[in-house]
PDB file of C-alpha atoms in Angstrom:
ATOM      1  CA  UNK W   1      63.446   1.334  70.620  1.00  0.00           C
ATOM      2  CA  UNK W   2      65.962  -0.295  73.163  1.00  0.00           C
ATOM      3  CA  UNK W   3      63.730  -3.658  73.182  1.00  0.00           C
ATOM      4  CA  UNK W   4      67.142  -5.109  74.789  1.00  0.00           C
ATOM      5  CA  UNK W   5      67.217  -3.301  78.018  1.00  0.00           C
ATOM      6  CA  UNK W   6      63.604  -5.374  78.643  1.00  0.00           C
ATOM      7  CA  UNK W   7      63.872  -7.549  81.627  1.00  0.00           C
ATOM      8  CA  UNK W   8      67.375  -6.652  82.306  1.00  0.00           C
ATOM      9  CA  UNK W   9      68.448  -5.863  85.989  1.00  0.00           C
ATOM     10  CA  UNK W  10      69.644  -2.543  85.153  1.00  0.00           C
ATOM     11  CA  UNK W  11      66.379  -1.285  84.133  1.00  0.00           C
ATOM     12  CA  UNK W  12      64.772  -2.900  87.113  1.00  0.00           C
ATOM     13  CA  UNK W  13      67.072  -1.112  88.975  1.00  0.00           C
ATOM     14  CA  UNK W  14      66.638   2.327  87.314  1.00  0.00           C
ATOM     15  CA  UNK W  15      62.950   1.984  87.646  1.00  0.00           C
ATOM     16  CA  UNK W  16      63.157   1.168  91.541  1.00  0.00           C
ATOM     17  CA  UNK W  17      65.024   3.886  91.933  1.00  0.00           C
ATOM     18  CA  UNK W  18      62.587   6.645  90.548  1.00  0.00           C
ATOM     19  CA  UNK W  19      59.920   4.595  92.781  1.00  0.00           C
ATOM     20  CA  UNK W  20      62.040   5.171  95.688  1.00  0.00           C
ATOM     21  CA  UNK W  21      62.484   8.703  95.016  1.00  0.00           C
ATOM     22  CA  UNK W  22      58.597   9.313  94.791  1.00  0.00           C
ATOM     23  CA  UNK W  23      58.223   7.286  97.510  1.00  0.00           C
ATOM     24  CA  UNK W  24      54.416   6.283  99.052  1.00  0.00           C
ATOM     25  CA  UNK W  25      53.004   9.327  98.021  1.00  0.00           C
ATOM     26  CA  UNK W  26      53.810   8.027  94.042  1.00  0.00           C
ATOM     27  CA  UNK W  27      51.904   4.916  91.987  1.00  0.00           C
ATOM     28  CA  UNK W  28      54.323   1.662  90.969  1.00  0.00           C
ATOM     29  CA  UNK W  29      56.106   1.862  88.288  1.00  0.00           C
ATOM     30  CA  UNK W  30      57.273  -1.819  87.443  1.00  0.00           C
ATOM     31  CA  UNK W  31      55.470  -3.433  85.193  1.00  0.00           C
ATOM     32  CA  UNK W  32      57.067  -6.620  82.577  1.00  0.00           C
ATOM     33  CA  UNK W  33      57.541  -5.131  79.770  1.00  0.00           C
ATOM     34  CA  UNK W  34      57.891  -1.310  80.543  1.00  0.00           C
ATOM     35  CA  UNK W  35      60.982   0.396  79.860  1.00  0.00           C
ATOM     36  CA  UNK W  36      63.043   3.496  81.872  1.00  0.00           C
ATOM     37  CA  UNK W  37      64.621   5.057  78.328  1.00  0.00           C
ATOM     38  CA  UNK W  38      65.363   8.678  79.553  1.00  0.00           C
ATOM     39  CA  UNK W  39      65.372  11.454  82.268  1.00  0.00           C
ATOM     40  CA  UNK W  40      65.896  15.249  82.922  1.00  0.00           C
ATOM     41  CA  UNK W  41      64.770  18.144  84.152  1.00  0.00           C
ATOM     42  CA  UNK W  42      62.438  20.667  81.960  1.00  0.00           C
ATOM     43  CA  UNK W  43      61.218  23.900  82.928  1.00  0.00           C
ATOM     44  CA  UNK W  44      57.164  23.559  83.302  1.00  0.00           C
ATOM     45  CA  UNK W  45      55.174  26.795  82.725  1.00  0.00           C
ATOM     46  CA  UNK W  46      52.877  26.778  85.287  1.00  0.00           C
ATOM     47  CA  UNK W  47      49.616  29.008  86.694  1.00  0.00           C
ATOM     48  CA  UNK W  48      52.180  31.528  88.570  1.00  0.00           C
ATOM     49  CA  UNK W  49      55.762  31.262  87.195  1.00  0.00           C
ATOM     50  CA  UNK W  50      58.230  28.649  85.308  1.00  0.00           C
ATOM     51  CA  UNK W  51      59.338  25.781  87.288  1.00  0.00           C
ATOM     52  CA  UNK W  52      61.803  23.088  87.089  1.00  0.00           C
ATOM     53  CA  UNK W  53      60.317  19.465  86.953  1.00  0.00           C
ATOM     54  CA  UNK W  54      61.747  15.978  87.063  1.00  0.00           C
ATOM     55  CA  UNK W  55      60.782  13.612  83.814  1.00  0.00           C
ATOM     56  CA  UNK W  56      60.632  10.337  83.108  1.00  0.00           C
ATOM     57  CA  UNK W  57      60.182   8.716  79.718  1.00  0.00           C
ATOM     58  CA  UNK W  58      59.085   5.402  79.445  1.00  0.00           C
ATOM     59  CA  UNK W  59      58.148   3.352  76.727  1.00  0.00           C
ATOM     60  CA  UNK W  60      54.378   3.799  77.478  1.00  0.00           C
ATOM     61  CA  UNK W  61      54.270   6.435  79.823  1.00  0.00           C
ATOM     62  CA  UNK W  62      55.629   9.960  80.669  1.00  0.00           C
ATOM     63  CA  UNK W  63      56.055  10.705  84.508  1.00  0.00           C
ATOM     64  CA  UNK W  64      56.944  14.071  85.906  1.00  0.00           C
ATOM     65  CA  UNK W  65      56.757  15.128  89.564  1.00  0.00           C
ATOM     66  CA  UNK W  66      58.375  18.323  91.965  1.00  0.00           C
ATOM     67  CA  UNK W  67      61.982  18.778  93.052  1.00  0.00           C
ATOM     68  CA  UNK W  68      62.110  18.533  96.736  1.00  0.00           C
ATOM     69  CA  UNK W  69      65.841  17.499  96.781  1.00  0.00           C
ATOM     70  CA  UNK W  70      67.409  16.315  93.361  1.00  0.00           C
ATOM     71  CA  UNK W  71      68.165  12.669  92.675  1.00  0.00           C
ATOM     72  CA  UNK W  72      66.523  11.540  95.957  1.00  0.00           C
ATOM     73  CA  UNK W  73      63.047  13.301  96.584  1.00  0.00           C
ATOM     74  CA  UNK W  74      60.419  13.605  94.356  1.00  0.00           C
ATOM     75  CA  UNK W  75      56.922  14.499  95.186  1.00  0.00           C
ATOM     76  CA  UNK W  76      53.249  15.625  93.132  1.00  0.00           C
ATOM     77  CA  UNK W  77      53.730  12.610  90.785  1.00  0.00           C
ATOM     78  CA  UNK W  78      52.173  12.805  87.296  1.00  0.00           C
ATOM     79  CA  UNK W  79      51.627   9.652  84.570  1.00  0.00           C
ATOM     80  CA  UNK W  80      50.432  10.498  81.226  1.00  0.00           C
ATOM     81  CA  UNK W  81      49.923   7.317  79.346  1.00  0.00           C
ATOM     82  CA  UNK W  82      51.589   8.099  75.821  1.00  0.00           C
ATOM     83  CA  UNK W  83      48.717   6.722  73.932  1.00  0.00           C
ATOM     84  CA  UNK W  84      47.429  10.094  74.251  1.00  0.00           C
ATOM     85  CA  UNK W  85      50.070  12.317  73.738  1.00  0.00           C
ATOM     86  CA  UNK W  86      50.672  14.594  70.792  1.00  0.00           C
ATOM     87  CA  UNK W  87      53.587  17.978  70.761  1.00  0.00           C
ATOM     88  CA  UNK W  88      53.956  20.692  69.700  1.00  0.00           C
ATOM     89  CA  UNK W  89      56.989  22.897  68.787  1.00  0.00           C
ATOM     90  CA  UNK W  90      56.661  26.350  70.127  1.00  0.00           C
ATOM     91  CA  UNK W  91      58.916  29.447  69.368  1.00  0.00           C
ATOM     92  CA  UNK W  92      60.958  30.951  72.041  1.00  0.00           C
ATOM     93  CA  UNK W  93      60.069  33.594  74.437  1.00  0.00           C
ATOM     94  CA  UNK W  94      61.928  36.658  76.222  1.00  0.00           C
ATOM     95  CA  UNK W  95      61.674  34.155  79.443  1.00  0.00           C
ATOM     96  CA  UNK W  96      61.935  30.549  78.290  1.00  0.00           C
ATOM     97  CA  UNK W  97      63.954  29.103  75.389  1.00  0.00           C
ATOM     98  CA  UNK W  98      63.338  25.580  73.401  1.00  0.00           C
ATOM     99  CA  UNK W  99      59.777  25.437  74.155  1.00  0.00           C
ATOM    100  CA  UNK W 100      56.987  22.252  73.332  1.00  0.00           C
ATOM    101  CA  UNK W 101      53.776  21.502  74.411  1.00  0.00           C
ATOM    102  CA  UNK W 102      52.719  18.000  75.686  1.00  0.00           C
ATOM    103  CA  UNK W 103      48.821  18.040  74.287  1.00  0.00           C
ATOM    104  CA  UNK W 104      46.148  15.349  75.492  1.00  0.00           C
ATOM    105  CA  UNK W 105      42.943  15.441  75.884  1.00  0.00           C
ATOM    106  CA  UNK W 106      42.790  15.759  79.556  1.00  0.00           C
ATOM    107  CA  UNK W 107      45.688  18.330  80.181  1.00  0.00           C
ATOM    108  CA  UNK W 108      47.857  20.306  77.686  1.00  0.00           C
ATOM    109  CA  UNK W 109      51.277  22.174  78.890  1.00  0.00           C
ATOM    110  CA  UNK W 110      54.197  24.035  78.100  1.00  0.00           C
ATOM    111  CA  UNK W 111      58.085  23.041  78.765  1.00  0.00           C
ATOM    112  CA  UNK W 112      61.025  23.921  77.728  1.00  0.00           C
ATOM    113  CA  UNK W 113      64.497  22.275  77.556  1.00  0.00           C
ATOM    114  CA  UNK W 114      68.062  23.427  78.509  1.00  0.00           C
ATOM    115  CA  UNK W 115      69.148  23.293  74.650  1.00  0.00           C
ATOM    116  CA  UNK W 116      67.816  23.589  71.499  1.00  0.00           C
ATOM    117  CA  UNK W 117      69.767  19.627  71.840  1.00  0.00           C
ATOM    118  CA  UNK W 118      67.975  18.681  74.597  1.00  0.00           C
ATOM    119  CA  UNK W 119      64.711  19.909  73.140  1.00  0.00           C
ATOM    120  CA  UNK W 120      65.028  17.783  70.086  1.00  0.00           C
ATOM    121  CA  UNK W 121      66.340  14.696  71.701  1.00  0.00           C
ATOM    122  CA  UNK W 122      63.438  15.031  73.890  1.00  0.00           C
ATOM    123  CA  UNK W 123      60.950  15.374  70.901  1.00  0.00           C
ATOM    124  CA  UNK W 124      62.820  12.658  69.013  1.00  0.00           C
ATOM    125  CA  UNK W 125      62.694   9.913  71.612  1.00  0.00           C
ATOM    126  CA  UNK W 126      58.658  11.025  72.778  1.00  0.00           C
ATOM    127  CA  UNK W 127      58.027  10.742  69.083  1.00  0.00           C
ATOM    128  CA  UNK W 128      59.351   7.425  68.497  1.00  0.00           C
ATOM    129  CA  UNK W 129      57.704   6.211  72.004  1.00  0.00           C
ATOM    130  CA  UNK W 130      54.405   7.255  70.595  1.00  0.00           C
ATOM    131  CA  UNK W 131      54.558   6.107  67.009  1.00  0.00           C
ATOM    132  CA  UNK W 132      55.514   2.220  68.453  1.00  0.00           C
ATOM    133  CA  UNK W 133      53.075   2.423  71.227  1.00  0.00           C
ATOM    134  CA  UNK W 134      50.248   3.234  68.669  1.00  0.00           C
ATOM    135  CA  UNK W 135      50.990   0.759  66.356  1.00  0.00           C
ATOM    136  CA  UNK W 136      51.385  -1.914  68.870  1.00  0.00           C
ATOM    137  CA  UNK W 137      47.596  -0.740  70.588  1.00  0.00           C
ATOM    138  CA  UNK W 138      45.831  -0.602  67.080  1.00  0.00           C
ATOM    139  CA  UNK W 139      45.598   3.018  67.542  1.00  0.00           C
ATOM    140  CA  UNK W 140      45.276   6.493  65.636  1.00  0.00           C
ATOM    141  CA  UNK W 141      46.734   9.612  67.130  1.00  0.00           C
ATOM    142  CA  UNK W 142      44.557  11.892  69.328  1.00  0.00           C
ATOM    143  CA  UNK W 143      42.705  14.532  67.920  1.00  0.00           C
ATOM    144  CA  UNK W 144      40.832  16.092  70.833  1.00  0.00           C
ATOM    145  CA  UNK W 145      43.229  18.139  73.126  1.00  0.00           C
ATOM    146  CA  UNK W 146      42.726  20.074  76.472  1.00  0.00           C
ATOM    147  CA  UNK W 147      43.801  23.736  76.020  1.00  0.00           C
ATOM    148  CA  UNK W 148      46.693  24.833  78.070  1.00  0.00           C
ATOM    149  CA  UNK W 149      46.232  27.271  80.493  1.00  0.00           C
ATOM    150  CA  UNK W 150      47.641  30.812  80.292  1.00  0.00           C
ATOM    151  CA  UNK W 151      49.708  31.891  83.053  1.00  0.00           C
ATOM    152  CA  UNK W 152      48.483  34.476  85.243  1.00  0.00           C
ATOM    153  CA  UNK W 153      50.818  37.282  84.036  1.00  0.00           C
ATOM    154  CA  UNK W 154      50.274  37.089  80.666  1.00  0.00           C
ATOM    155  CA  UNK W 155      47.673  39.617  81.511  1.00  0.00           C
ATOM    156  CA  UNK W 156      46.370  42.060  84.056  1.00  0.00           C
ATOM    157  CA  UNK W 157      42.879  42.558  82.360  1.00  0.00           C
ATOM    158  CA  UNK W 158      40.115  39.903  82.069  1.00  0.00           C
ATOM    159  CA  UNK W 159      40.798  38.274  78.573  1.00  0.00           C
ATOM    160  CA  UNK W 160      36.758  37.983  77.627  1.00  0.00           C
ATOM    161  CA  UNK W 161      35.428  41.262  78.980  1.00  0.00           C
ATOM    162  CA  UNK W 162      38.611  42.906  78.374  1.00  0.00           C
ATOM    163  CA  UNK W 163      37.746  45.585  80.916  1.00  0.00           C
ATOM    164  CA  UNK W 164      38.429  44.283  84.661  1.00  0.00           C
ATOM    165  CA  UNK W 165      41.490  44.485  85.896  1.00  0.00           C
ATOM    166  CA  UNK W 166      42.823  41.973  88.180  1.00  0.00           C
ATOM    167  CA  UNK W 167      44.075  42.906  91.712  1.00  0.00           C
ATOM    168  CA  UNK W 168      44.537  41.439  95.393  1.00  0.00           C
ATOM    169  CA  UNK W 169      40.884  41.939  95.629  1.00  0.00           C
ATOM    170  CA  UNK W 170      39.624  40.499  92.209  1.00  0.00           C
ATOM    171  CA  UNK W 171      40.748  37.302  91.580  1.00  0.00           C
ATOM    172  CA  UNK W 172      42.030  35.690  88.416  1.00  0.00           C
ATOM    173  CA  UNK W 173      40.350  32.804  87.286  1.00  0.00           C
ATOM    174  CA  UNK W 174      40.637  29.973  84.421  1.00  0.00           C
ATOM    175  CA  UNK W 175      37.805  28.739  82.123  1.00  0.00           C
ATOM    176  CA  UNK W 176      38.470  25.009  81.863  1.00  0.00           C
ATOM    177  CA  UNK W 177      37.545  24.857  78.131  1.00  0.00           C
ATOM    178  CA  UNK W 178      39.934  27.522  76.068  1.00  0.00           C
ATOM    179  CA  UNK W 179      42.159  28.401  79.104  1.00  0.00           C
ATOM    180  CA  UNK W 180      41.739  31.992  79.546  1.00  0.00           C
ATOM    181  CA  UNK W 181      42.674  34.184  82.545  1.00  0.00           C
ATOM    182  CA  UNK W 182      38.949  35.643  83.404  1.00  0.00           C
ATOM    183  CA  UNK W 183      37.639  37.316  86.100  1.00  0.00           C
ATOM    184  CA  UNK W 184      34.594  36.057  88.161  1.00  0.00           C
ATOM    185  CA  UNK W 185      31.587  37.649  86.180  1.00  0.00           C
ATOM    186  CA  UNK W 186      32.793  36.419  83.234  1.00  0.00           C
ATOM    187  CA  UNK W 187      33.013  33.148  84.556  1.00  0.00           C
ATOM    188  CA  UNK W 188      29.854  31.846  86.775  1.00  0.00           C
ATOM    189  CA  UNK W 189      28.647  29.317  84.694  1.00  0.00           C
ATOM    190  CA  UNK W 190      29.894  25.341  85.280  1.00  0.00           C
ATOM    191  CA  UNK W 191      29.631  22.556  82.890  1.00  0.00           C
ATOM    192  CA  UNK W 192      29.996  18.810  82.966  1.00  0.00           C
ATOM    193  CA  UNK W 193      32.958  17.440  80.922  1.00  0.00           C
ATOM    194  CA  UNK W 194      33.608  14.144  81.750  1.00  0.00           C
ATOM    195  CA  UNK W 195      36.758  13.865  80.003  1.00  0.00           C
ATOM    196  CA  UNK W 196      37.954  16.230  82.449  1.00  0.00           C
ATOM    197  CA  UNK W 197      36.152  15.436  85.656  1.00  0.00           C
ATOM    198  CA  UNK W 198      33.272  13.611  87.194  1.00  0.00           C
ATOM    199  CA  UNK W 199      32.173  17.290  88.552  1.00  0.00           C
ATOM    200  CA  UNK W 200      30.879  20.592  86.751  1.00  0.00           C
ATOM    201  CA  UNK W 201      34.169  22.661  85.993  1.00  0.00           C
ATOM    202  CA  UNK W 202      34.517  26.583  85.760  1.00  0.00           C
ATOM    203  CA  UNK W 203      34.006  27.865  82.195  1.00  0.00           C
ATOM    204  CA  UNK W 204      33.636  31.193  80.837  1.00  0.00           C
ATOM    205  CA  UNK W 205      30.552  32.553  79.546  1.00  0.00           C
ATOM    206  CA  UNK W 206      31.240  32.361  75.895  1.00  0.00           C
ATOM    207  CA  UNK W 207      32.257  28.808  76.122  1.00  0.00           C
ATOM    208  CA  UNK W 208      29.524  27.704  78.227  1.00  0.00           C
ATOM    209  CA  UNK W 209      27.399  28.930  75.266  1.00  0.00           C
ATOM    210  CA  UNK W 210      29.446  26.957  72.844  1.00  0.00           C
ATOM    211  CA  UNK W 211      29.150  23.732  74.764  1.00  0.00           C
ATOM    212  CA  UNK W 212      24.943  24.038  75.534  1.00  0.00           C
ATOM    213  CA  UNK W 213      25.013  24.438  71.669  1.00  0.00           C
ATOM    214  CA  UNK W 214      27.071  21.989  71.025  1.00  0.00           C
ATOM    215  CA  UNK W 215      24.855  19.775  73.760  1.00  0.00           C
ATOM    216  CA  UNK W 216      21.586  20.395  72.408  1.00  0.00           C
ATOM    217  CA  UNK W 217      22.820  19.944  68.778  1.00  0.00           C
ATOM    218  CA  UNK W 218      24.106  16.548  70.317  1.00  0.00           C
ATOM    219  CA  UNK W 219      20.806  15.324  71.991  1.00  0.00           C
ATOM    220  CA  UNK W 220      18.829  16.602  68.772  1.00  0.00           C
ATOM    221  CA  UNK W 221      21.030  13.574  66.883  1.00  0.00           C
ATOM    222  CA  UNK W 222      20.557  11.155  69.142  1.00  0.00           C
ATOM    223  CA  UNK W 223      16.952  10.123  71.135  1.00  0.00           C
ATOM    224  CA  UNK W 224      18.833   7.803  73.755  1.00  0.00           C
ATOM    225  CA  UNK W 225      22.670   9.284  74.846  1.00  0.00           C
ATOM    226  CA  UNK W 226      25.060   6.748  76.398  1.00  0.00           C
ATOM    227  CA  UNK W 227      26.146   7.606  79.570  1.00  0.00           C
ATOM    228  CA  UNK W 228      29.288   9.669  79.891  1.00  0.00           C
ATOM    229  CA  UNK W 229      32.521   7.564  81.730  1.00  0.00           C
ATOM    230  CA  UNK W 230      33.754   9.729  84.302  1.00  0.00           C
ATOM    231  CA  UNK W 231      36.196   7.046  85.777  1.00  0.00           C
ATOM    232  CA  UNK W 232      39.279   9.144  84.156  1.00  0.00           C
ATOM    233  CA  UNK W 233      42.498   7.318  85.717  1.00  0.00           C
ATOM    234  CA  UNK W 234      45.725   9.077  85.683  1.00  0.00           C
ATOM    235  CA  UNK W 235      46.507  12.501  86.728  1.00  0.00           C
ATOM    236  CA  UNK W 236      44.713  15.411  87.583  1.00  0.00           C
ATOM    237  CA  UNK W 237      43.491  17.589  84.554  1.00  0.00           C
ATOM    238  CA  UNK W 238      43.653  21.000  86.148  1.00  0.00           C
ATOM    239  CA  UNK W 239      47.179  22.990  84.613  1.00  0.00           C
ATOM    240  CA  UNK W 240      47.260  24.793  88.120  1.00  0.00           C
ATOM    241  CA  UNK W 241      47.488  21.703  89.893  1.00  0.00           C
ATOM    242  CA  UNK W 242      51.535  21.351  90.890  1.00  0.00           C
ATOM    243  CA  UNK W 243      52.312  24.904  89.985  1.00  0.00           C
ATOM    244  CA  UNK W 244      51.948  26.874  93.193  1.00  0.00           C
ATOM    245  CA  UNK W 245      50.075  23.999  95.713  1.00  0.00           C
ATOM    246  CA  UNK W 246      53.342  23.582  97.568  1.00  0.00           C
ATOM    247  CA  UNK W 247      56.928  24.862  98.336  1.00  0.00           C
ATOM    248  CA  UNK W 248      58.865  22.307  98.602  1.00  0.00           C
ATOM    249  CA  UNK W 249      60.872  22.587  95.638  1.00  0.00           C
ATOM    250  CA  UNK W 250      61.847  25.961  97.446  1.00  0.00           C
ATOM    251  CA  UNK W 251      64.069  23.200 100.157  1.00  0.00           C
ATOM    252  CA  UNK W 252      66.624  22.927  97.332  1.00  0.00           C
ATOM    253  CA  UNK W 253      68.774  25.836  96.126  1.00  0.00           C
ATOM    254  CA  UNK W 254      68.121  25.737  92.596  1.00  0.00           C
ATOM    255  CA  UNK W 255      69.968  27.701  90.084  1.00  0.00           C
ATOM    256  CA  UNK W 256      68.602  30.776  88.074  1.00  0.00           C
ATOM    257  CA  UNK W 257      67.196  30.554  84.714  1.00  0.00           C
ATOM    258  CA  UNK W 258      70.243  31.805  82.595  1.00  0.00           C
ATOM    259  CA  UNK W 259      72.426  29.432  84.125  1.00  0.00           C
ATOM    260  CA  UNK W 260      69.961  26.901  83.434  1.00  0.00           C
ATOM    261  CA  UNK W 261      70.015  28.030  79.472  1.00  0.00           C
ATOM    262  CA  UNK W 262      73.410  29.023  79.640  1.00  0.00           C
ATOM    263  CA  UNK W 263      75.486  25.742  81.338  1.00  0.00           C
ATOM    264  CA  UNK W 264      76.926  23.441  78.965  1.00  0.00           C
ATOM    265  CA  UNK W 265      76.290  20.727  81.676  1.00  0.00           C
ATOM    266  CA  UNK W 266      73.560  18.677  80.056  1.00  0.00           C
ATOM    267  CA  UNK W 267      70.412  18.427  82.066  1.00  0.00           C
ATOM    268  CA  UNK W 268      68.936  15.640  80.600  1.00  0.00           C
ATOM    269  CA  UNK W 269      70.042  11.608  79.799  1.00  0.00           C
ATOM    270  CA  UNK W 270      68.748   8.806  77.523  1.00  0.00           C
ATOM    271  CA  UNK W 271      69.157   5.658  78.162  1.00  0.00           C
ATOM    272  CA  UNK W 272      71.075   3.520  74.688  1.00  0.00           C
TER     273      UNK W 272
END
């Protein structure tokens, strides 16, 4: 851990700066003790299509946000507390190379780096952020994770009743609980999960009979339940939330996705 770059101006500095970028719209940053160690951008697959994203790794947290103009304006800020972070190698794909997941239990997604380099100084430095931040908190690794959701062209058929086909006119939709593309039958039912959100999400049908078993089996243990906390602070758990909400990004001419595999130009830094 660079312990030594604690309460030095520089990393004041650096950490103003990414507040600046964010600007209102984005939460403070500076707090004694917290640490700016690296930065880059990743490719973030989202509901629609692959998109570049700004990161920051901290020594406790892990911010990303949207492009709007590189190096000055950031916007959709994100802060996962690394407390409850756990990855994920993934293999490659025909579209994106050097692939991970970033798993909590709130939200779970897929990036990928601009090397195989990148990729593992990414995972190394995460890693060792993690590991410290645990032991310093008392704390064992997550086990509970939010599935990912899968993009909306994985598939052109519902992925529980296998038989309706998506189109202009029937919508695609995501259950909340394994992260399926469904269509609307096969997904009318809500359920509370409070890890999630204080409100009933969309789930499909052979989920929500999974969690009513799982919720009677629950109250059958236990005469008097505690209330469920629904005060989740952070970042919003939906995977569709900065994938498609806004063009901005679009304001800045960015490049294609072989030159973004293909450049030796590094697109990420770590601070020493």
């Amino acid at each position: 851990m660079v312990d030594h770059l604690v309460n030095t101006e520089i990393n004041s500095q650096r950490i103003a700066a990414v507040e600046h970028c964010f600007g209102a719209s984005g939460q403070p940053l500076a707090v004694p003790g917290r640490v700016l160690l690296g930065e880059g951008i990743l490719t973030k697959e989202c509901r629609k299509k692959a998109k570049p994203r700004i990161f920051f790794l901290f020594n406790d947290l892990l911010v990303y946000g949207t492009i709007v103009i590189n190096k000055r304006k950031y916007s959709s800020q994100h802060i996962i507390p690394l407390n409850e972070v756990t990855l994920e190698t993934l293999p490659d794909t025909l579209q994106m190379k050097n692939r991970w997941m970033i798993k909590t239990s709130k939200k779970s997604f897929v990036v990928s780096a601009a090397s195989l380099t990148e990729r593992k100084e990414w995972i190394n430095h995460l890693e060792e952020c993690i590991r410290h931040l645990l032991s310093k908190m008392g704390q064992q690794p997550p086990m509970e994770h939010a599935a990912p959701w899968i993009p909306d062209k994985a598939t052109d058929i519902c992925m529980r009743c296998t038989h309706t086909k998506f189109s202009t006119l029937t919508r695609r939709h995501h259950c909340r609980k394994c992260g399926f593309v469904v269509c609307g039958e096969c997904s009318r039912q809500r359920f509370l999960m409070p890890r999630l959100s204080p409100k009933p999400l969309r789930v499909c049908n052979l989920c929500y009979k999974q969690l009513m078993a799982e919720k009677k089996k629950s109250e059958g243990h236990r005469s008097q339940a505690k209330p469920s906390d629904s005060s989740l602070v952070g970042y919003d758990p939906s995977s569709g939330d900065d994938s498609d909400r806004s063009d901005e990004d679009k304001l800045e001419q960015w490049p294609a996705d072989t030159e973004f595999y293909t450049s030796e130009v590094p697109w990420s830094s770590f601070h020493r």
